[in-house]
PDB file of C-alpha atoms in Angstrom:
ATOM      1  CA  MET A   1     107.919  77.365 106.057  1.00  0.00           C
ATOM      2  CA  LYS A   2     105.513  79.926 104.616  1.00  0.00           C
ATOM      3  CA  ASP A   3     106.537  83.391 103.478  1.00  0.00           C
ATOM      4  CA  ILE A   4     104.947  86.673 104.427  1.00  0.00           C
ATOM      5  CA  VAL A   5     105.956  89.398 102.000  1.00  0.00           C
ATOM      6  CA  VAL A   6     105.386  92.963 103.216  1.00  0.00           C
ATOM      7  CA  PHE A   7     105.368  95.713 100.578  1.00  0.00           C
ATOM      8  CA  PHE A   8     105.916  99.076 102.221  1.00  0.00           C
ATOM      9  CA  GLY A   9     106.931 102.682 101.578  1.00  0.00           C
ATOM     10  CA  LEU A  10     105.545 106.189 101.202  1.00  0.00           C
ATOM     11  CA  THR A  11     102.297 106.984  99.457  1.00  0.00           C
ATOM     12  CA  ALA A  12     102.473 106.644  95.643  1.00  0.00           C
ATOM     13  CA  SER A  13     105.700 104.643  95.878  1.00  0.00           C
ATOM     14  CA  GLY A  14     104.205 101.898  93.699  1.00  0.00           C
ATOM     15  CA  LYS A  15     103.926  99.366  96.515  1.00  0.00           C
ATOM     16  CA  SER A  16     100.237  98.557  96.043  1.00  0.00           C
ATOM     17  CA  TYR A  17     100.506  98.341  92.271  1.00  0.00           C
ATOM     18  CA  LEU A  18     103.427  95.920  92.453  1.00  0.00           C
ATOM     19  CA  ALA A  19     102.079  93.931  95.410  1.00  0.00           C
ATOM     20  CA  LYS A  20      98.635  93.456  93.904  1.00  0.00           C
ATOM     21  CA  ILE A  21      99.854  92.403  90.459  1.00  0.00           C
ATOM     22  CA  TRP A  22     102.485  90.042  91.889  1.00  0.00           C
ATOM     23  CA  SER A  23     100.016  88.445  94.314  1.00  0.00           C
ATOM     24  CA  GLU A  24      97.329  88.060  91.624  1.00  0.00           C
ATOM     25  CA  ARG A  25      99.764  86.466  89.155  1.00  0.00           C
ATOM     26  CA  ASN A  26     100.767  83.907  91.766  1.00  0.00           C
ATOM     27  CA  GLY A  27      97.423  83.414  93.503  1.00  0.00           C
ATOM     28  CA  TYR A  28      98.734  84.678  96.857  1.00  0.00           C
ATOM     29  CA  PRO A  29      96.323  86.131  99.412  1.00  0.00           C
ATOM     30  CA  TYR A  30      96.672  89.932  99.443  1.00  0.00           C
ATOM     31  CA  PHE A  31      95.797  92.370 102.227  1.00  0.00           C
ATOM     32  CA  ASN A  32      95.925  96.147 101.805  1.00  0.00           C
ATOM     33  CA  THR A  33      95.760  98.662 104.671  1.00  0.00           C
ATOM     34  CA  ASP A  34      93.734 101.157 102.610  1.00  0.00           C
ATOM     35  CA  VAL A  35      91.034  98.564 101.965  1.00  0.00           C
ATOM     36  CA  ILE A  36      90.999  97.237 105.540  1.00  0.00           C
ATOM     37  CA  ARG A  37      90.964 100.750 107.018  1.00  0.00           C
ATOM     38  CA  LYS A  38      87.857 101.659 105.020  1.00  0.00           C
ATOM     39  CA  GLN A  39      86.163  98.312 105.707  1.00  0.00           C
ATOM     40  CA  LEU A  40      86.652  98.888 109.443  1.00  0.00           C
ATOM     41  CA  ALA A  41      85.058 102.334 109.044  1.00  0.00           C
ATOM     42  CA  GLY A  42      82.133 100.931 107.044  1.00  0.00           C
ATOM     43  CA  ALA A  43      83.125 103.061 104.053  1.00  0.00           C
ATOM     44  CA  ASP A  44      83.272 102.085 100.402  1.00  0.00           C
ATOM     45  CA  CYS A  45      86.860 101.288  99.411  1.00  0.00           C
ATOM     46  CA  THR A  46      86.891 103.935  96.682  1.00  0.00           C
ATOM     47  CA  GLU A  47      85.336 106.642  98.864  1.00  0.00           C
ATOM     48  CA  GLN A  48      87.919 109.413  99.180  1.00  0.00           C
ATOM     49  CA  CYS A  49      88.692 110.599 102.684  1.00  0.00           C
ATOM     50  CA  LYS A  50      90.276 114.044 102.689  1.00  0.00           C
ATOM     51  CA  GLU A  51      91.438 113.971 106.278  1.00  0.00           C
ATOM     52  CA  SER A  52      94.719 115.535 107.259  1.00  0.00           C
ATOM     53  CA  TYR A  53      97.820 113.583 108.197  1.00  0.00           C
ATOM     54  CA  GLU A  54      97.286 111.369 111.274  1.00  0.00           C
ATOM     55  CA  ALA A  55      93.664 112.495 111.727  1.00  0.00           C
ATOM     56  CA  GLY A  56      90.320 110.672 111.528  1.00  0.00           C
ATOM     57  CA  LEU A  57      90.725 107.332 109.740  1.00  0.00           C
ATOM     58  CA  TYR A  58      94.460 108.000 109.749  1.00  0.00           C
ATOM     59  CA  SER A  59      94.807 108.823 113.442  1.00  0.00           C
ATOM     60  CA  PRO A  60      97.360 106.754 115.380  1.00  0.00           C
ATOM     61  CA  GLU A  61      94.486 104.918 117.109  1.00  0.00           C
ATOM     62  CA  TYR A  62      92.753 104.024 113.857  1.00  0.00           C
ATOM     63  CA  SER A  63      96.040 103.051 112.266  1.00  0.00           C
ATOM     64  CA  ARG A  64      96.689 100.704 115.209  1.00  0.00           C
ATOM     65  CA  LYS A  65      93.271  99.146 114.625  1.00  0.00           C
ATOM     66  CA  THR A  66      94.052  98.780 110.900  1.00  0.00           C
ATOM     67  CA  TYR A  67      97.437  97.127 111.423  1.00  0.00           C
ATOM     68  CA  ASP A  68      95.931  94.830 114.087  1.00  0.00           C
ATOM     69  CA  ALA A  69      93.333  93.724 111.528  1.00  0.00           C
ATOM     70  CA  MET A  70      96.111  93.137 108.971  1.00  0.00           C
ATOM     71  CA  LEU A  71      97.881  90.853 111.453  1.00  0.00           C
ATOM     72  CA  MET A  72      94.651  89.019 112.270  1.00  0.00           C
ATOM     73  CA  ASN A  73      93.984  88.394 108.573  1.00  0.00           C
ATOM     74  CA  ALA A  74      97.552  87.200 108.066  1.00  0.00           C
ATOM     75  CA  CYS A  75      97.247  84.827 111.039  1.00  0.00           C
ATOM     76  CA  LYS A  76      94.036  83.317 109.659  1.00  0.00           C
ATOM     77  CA  VAL A  77      95.528  82.736 106.213  1.00  0.00           C
ATOM     78  CA  GLN A  78      98.873  81.579 107.594  1.00  0.00           C
ATOM     79  CA  GLY A  79      97.073  78.596 109.108  1.00  0.00           C
ATOM     80  CA  ASP A  80      95.807  77.477 105.687  1.00  0.00           C
ATOM     81  CA  ASN A  81      98.081  74.689 104.443  1.00  0.00           C
ATOM     82  CA  SER A  82      97.249  75.432 100.801  1.00  0.00           C
ATOM     83  CA  VAL A  83      98.876  78.881 101.085  1.00  0.00           C
ATOM     84  CA  SER A  84     102.658  79.155 100.634  1.00  0.00           C
ATOM     85  CA  ARG A  85     102.921  82.954 100.626  1.00  0.00           C
ATOM     86  CA  LEU A  86     100.779  85.888 101.572  1.00  0.00           C
ATOM     87  CA  VAL A  87     101.166  89.586 100.874  1.00  0.00           C
ATOM     88  CA  LEU A  88     100.742  92.537 103.234  1.00  0.00           C
ATOM     89  CA  ASP A  89     100.596  95.985 101.632  1.00  0.00           C
ATOM     90  CA  GLY A  90     100.795  99.206 103.626  1.00  0.00           C
ATOM     91  CA  SER A  91     103.107 102.069 104.455  1.00  0.00           C
ATOM     92  CA  TYR A  92     104.584 100.276 107.498  1.00  0.00           C
ATOM     93  CA  GLN A  93     106.423 103.526 107.985  1.00  0.00           C
ATOM     94  CA  ARG A  94     107.025 102.935 111.671  1.00  0.00           C
ATOM     95  CA  ARG A  95     109.605 100.467 112.922  1.00  0.00           C
ATOM     96  CA  VAL A  96     107.123  99.230 115.553  1.00  0.00           C
ATOM     97  CA  GLU A  97     104.661  98.071 112.859  1.00  0.00           C
ATOM     98  CA  ARG A  98     107.369  96.158 111.006  1.00  0.00           C
ATOM     99  CA  SER A  99     108.585  94.636 114.281  1.00  0.00           C
ATOM    100  CA  ARG A 100     105.083  93.482 115.194  1.00  0.00           C
ATOM    101  CA  VAL A 101     104.882  91.469 111.956  1.00  0.00           C
ATOM    102  CA  ARG A 102     108.323  89.941 112.524  1.00  0.00           C
ATOM    103  CA  GLU A 103     107.616  89.104 116.180  1.00  0.00           C
ATOM    104  CA  ARG A 104     104.180  87.633 115.469  1.00  0.00           C
ATOM    105  CA  PHE A 105     105.526  85.184 112.903  1.00  0.00           C
ATOM    106  CA  LEU A 106     108.911  84.461 114.462  1.00  0.00           C
ATOM    107  CA  GLY A 107     109.727  80.800 113.925  1.00  0.00           C
ATOM    108  CA  ILE A 108     106.452  80.240 112.051  1.00  0.00           C
ATOM    109  CA  CYS A 109     106.995  82.068 108.754  1.00  0.00           C
ATOM    110  CA  ASN A 110     109.759  83.747 106.828  1.00  0.00           C
ATOM    111  CA  VAL A 111     109.033  87.467 106.747  1.00  0.00           C
ATOM    112  CA  TYR A 112     110.414  89.619 103.932  1.00  0.00           C
ATOM    113  CA  PHE A 113     110.073  93.357 103.422  1.00  0.00           C
ATOM    114  CA  ILE A 114     109.984  95.040 100.026  1.00  0.00           C
ATOM    115  CA  LEU A 115     110.667  98.778 100.338  1.00  0.00           C
ATOM    116  CA  CYS A 116     109.202 100.541  97.317  1.00  0.00           C
ATOM    117  CA  PHE A 117     110.303 104.029  96.384  1.00  0.00           C
ATOM    118  CA  CYS A 118     110.524 106.418  93.420  1.00  0.00           C
ATOM    119  CA  ASN A 119     111.651 109.966  92.794  1.00  0.00           C
ATOM    120  CA  GLU A 120     109.413 112.927  93.638  1.00  0.00           C
ATOM    121  CA  LYS A 121     108.590 113.736  90.021  1.00  0.00           C
ATOM    122  CA  VAL A 122     107.159 110.221  89.580  1.00  0.00           C
ATOM    123  CA  THR A 123     105.383 110.496  92.945  1.00  0.00           C
ATOM    124  CA  GLN A 124     103.695 113.755  91.887  1.00  0.00           C
ATOM    125  CA  LYS A 125     102.611 112.266  88.566  1.00  0.00           C
ATOM    126  CA  ARG A 126     101.144 109.192  90.288  1.00  0.00           C
ATOM    127  CA  LEU A 127      99.284 111.306  92.821  1.00  0.00           C
ATOM    128  CA  VAL A 128      97.733 113.453  90.066  1.00  0.00           C
ATOM    129  CA  GLU A 129      96.657 110.292  88.202  1.00  0.00           C
ATOM    130  CA  ARG A 130      95.198 108.863  91.404  1.00  0.00           C
ATOM    131  CA  ILE A 131      93.014 111.943  91.963  1.00  0.00           C
ATOM    132  CA  MET A 132      91.511 111.415  88.491  1.00  0.00           C
ATOM    133  CA  ASP A 133      90.904 107.685  89.038  1.00  0.00           C
ATOM    134  CA  PRO A 134      87.423 106.958  90.478  1.00  0.00           C
ATOM    135  CA  SER A 135      88.501 103.393  91.355  1.00  0.00           C
ATOM    136  CA  ALA A 136      91.489 104.518  93.461  1.00  0.00           C
ATOM    137  CA  VAL A 137      91.492 103.145  96.985  1.00  0.00           C
ATOM    138  CA  SER A 138      94.334 105.181  98.492  1.00  0.00           C
ATOM    139  CA  ASP A 139      93.718 108.598  99.991  1.00  0.00           C
ATOM    140  CA  GLY A 140      97.363 109.645  99.606  1.00  0.00           C
ATOM    141  CA  ARG A 141      97.910 113.202  98.405  1.00  0.00           C
ATOM    142  CA  TRP A 142     100.982 115.392  97.957  1.00  0.00           C
ATOM    143  CA  GLU A 143     100.655 116.930 101.437  1.00  0.00           C
ATOM    144  CA  ILE A 144     100.393 113.436 102.959  1.00  0.00           C
ATOM    145  CA  TYR A 145     103.494 112.352 101.060  1.00  0.00           C
ATOM    146  CA  LEU A 146     105.425 115.362 102.386  1.00  0.00           C
ATOM    147  CA  GLN A 147     104.407 114.536 105.963  1.00  0.00           C
ATOM    148  CA  GLN A 148     105.242 110.836 105.570  1.00  0.00           C
ATOM    149  CA  LYS A 149     108.627 111.790 104.204  1.00  0.00           C
ATOM    150  CA  THR A 150     109.507 113.534 107.473  1.00  0.00           C
ATOM    151  CA  THR A 151     108.222 110.763 109.769  1.00  0.00           C
ATOM    152  CA  PHE A 152     109.156 107.591 107.843  1.00  0.00           C
ATOM    153  CA  GLU A 153     111.513 105.448 109.923  1.00  0.00           C
ATOM    154  CA  LYS A 154     114.244 103.861 107.839  1.00  0.00           C
ATOM    155  CA  PRO A 155     114.208 100.050 108.012  1.00  0.00           C
ATOM    156  CA  ASP A 156     117.686  99.793 109.518  1.00  0.00           C
ATOM    157  CA  GLU A 157     116.405  97.141 111.934  1.00  0.00           C
ATOM    158  CA  LEU A 158     116.068  94.669 109.057  1.00  0.00           C
ATOM    159  CA  LEU A 159     118.844  92.337 107.952  1.00  0.00           C
ATOM    160  CA  PRO A 160     119.912  92.385 104.271  1.00  0.00           C
ATOM    161  CA  GLU A 161     118.295  88.977 103.689  1.00  0.00           C
ATOM    162  CA  GLN A 162     114.982  90.380 104.972  1.00  0.00           C
ATOM    163  CA  LEU A 163     114.898  93.574 102.902  1.00  0.00           C
ATOM    164  CA  LEU A 164     114.722  94.344  99.200  1.00  0.00           C
ATOM    165  CA  GLU A 165     114.640  97.973  98.045  1.00  0.00           C
ATOM    166  CA  LEU A 166     112.986  98.580  94.671  1.00  0.00           C
ATOM    167  CA  ASP A 167     112.825 101.762  92.626  1.00  0.00           C
ATOM    168  CA  THR A 168     109.364 101.298  91.144  1.00  0.00           C
ATOM    169  CA  ASN A 169     110.091 103.616  88.255  1.00  0.00           C
ATOM    170  CA  ALA A 170     111.536 100.503  86.571  1.00  0.00           C
ATOM    171  CA  SER A 171     109.426  98.232  84.358  1.00  0.00           C
ATOM    172  CA  LEU A 172     106.968  95.878  86.006  1.00  0.00           C
ATOM    173  CA  GLU A 173     108.707  92.794  84.602  1.00  0.00           C
ATOM    174  CA  TYR A 174     112.089  93.955  85.911  1.00  0.00           C
ATOM    175  CA  LEU A 175     110.600  94.554  89.380  1.00  0.00           C
ATOM    176  CA  ILE A 176     108.932  91.147  89.461  1.00  0.00           C
ATOM    177  CA  ASP A 177     112.165  89.464  88.339  1.00  0.00           C
ATOM    178  CA  ARG A 178     114.113  91.243  91.102  1.00  0.00           C
ATOM    179  CA  LEU A 179     111.473  90.221  93.625  1.00  0.00           C
ATOM    180  CA  GLU A 180     111.515  86.572  92.550  1.00  0.00           C
ATOM    181  CA  ILE A 181     115.330  86.427  92.611  1.00  0.00           C
ATOM    182  CA  PHE A 182     115.456  88.023  96.066  1.00  0.00           C
ATOM    183  CA  LEU A 183     112.898  85.600  97.522  1.00  0.00           C
ATOM    184  CA  SER A 184     114.564  82.559  95.967  1.00  0.00           C
ATOM    185  CA  MET A 185     117.982  83.626  97.330  1.00  0.00           C
ATOM    186  CA  SER A 186     116.658  84.525 100.789  1.00  0.00           C
ATOM    187  CA  GLY A 187     114.656  81.323 101.125  1.00  0.00           C
ATOM    188  CA  ARG A 188     117.706  79.086 101.044  1.00  0.00           C
TER     189      ARG A 188
END
């Protein structure tokens, strides 16, 4: 059975960094909500959108459209027999979005969730670096982080064998080792 690995968490939690590197190292298909959201809008992926929390491209309606497209992409790739794992990368801050992934692939794929987090000092540093990076895809800013922090729904619906929590302030190699161990143990 194939694996779908969902990296999720607040903005600047390190989820996209870890997900992208891990998927590239292993040749896994990788889908990112920031990229898909901007593709749907016809915008360049690195174009910065300064919209407020849950407005414009980040409105609940547009977010629904984005997560629907993520699921469609996952369904297309899931049917490819040469693919053993695929990676979904987004905040998945609402329980309903996580449940939609689990329900869609119930009995078809193993679905694992990797909750990425870090302390606020690291978050602030990453957000400052992101503002200076012309190749950054994410539009996350400090005010967005603060809003997400109040609305993020804890993943208490997930079983321990479905969820790995990673403090991304650790080294990349340590995080990848933890990820590999978790997936090998859960896949038994």
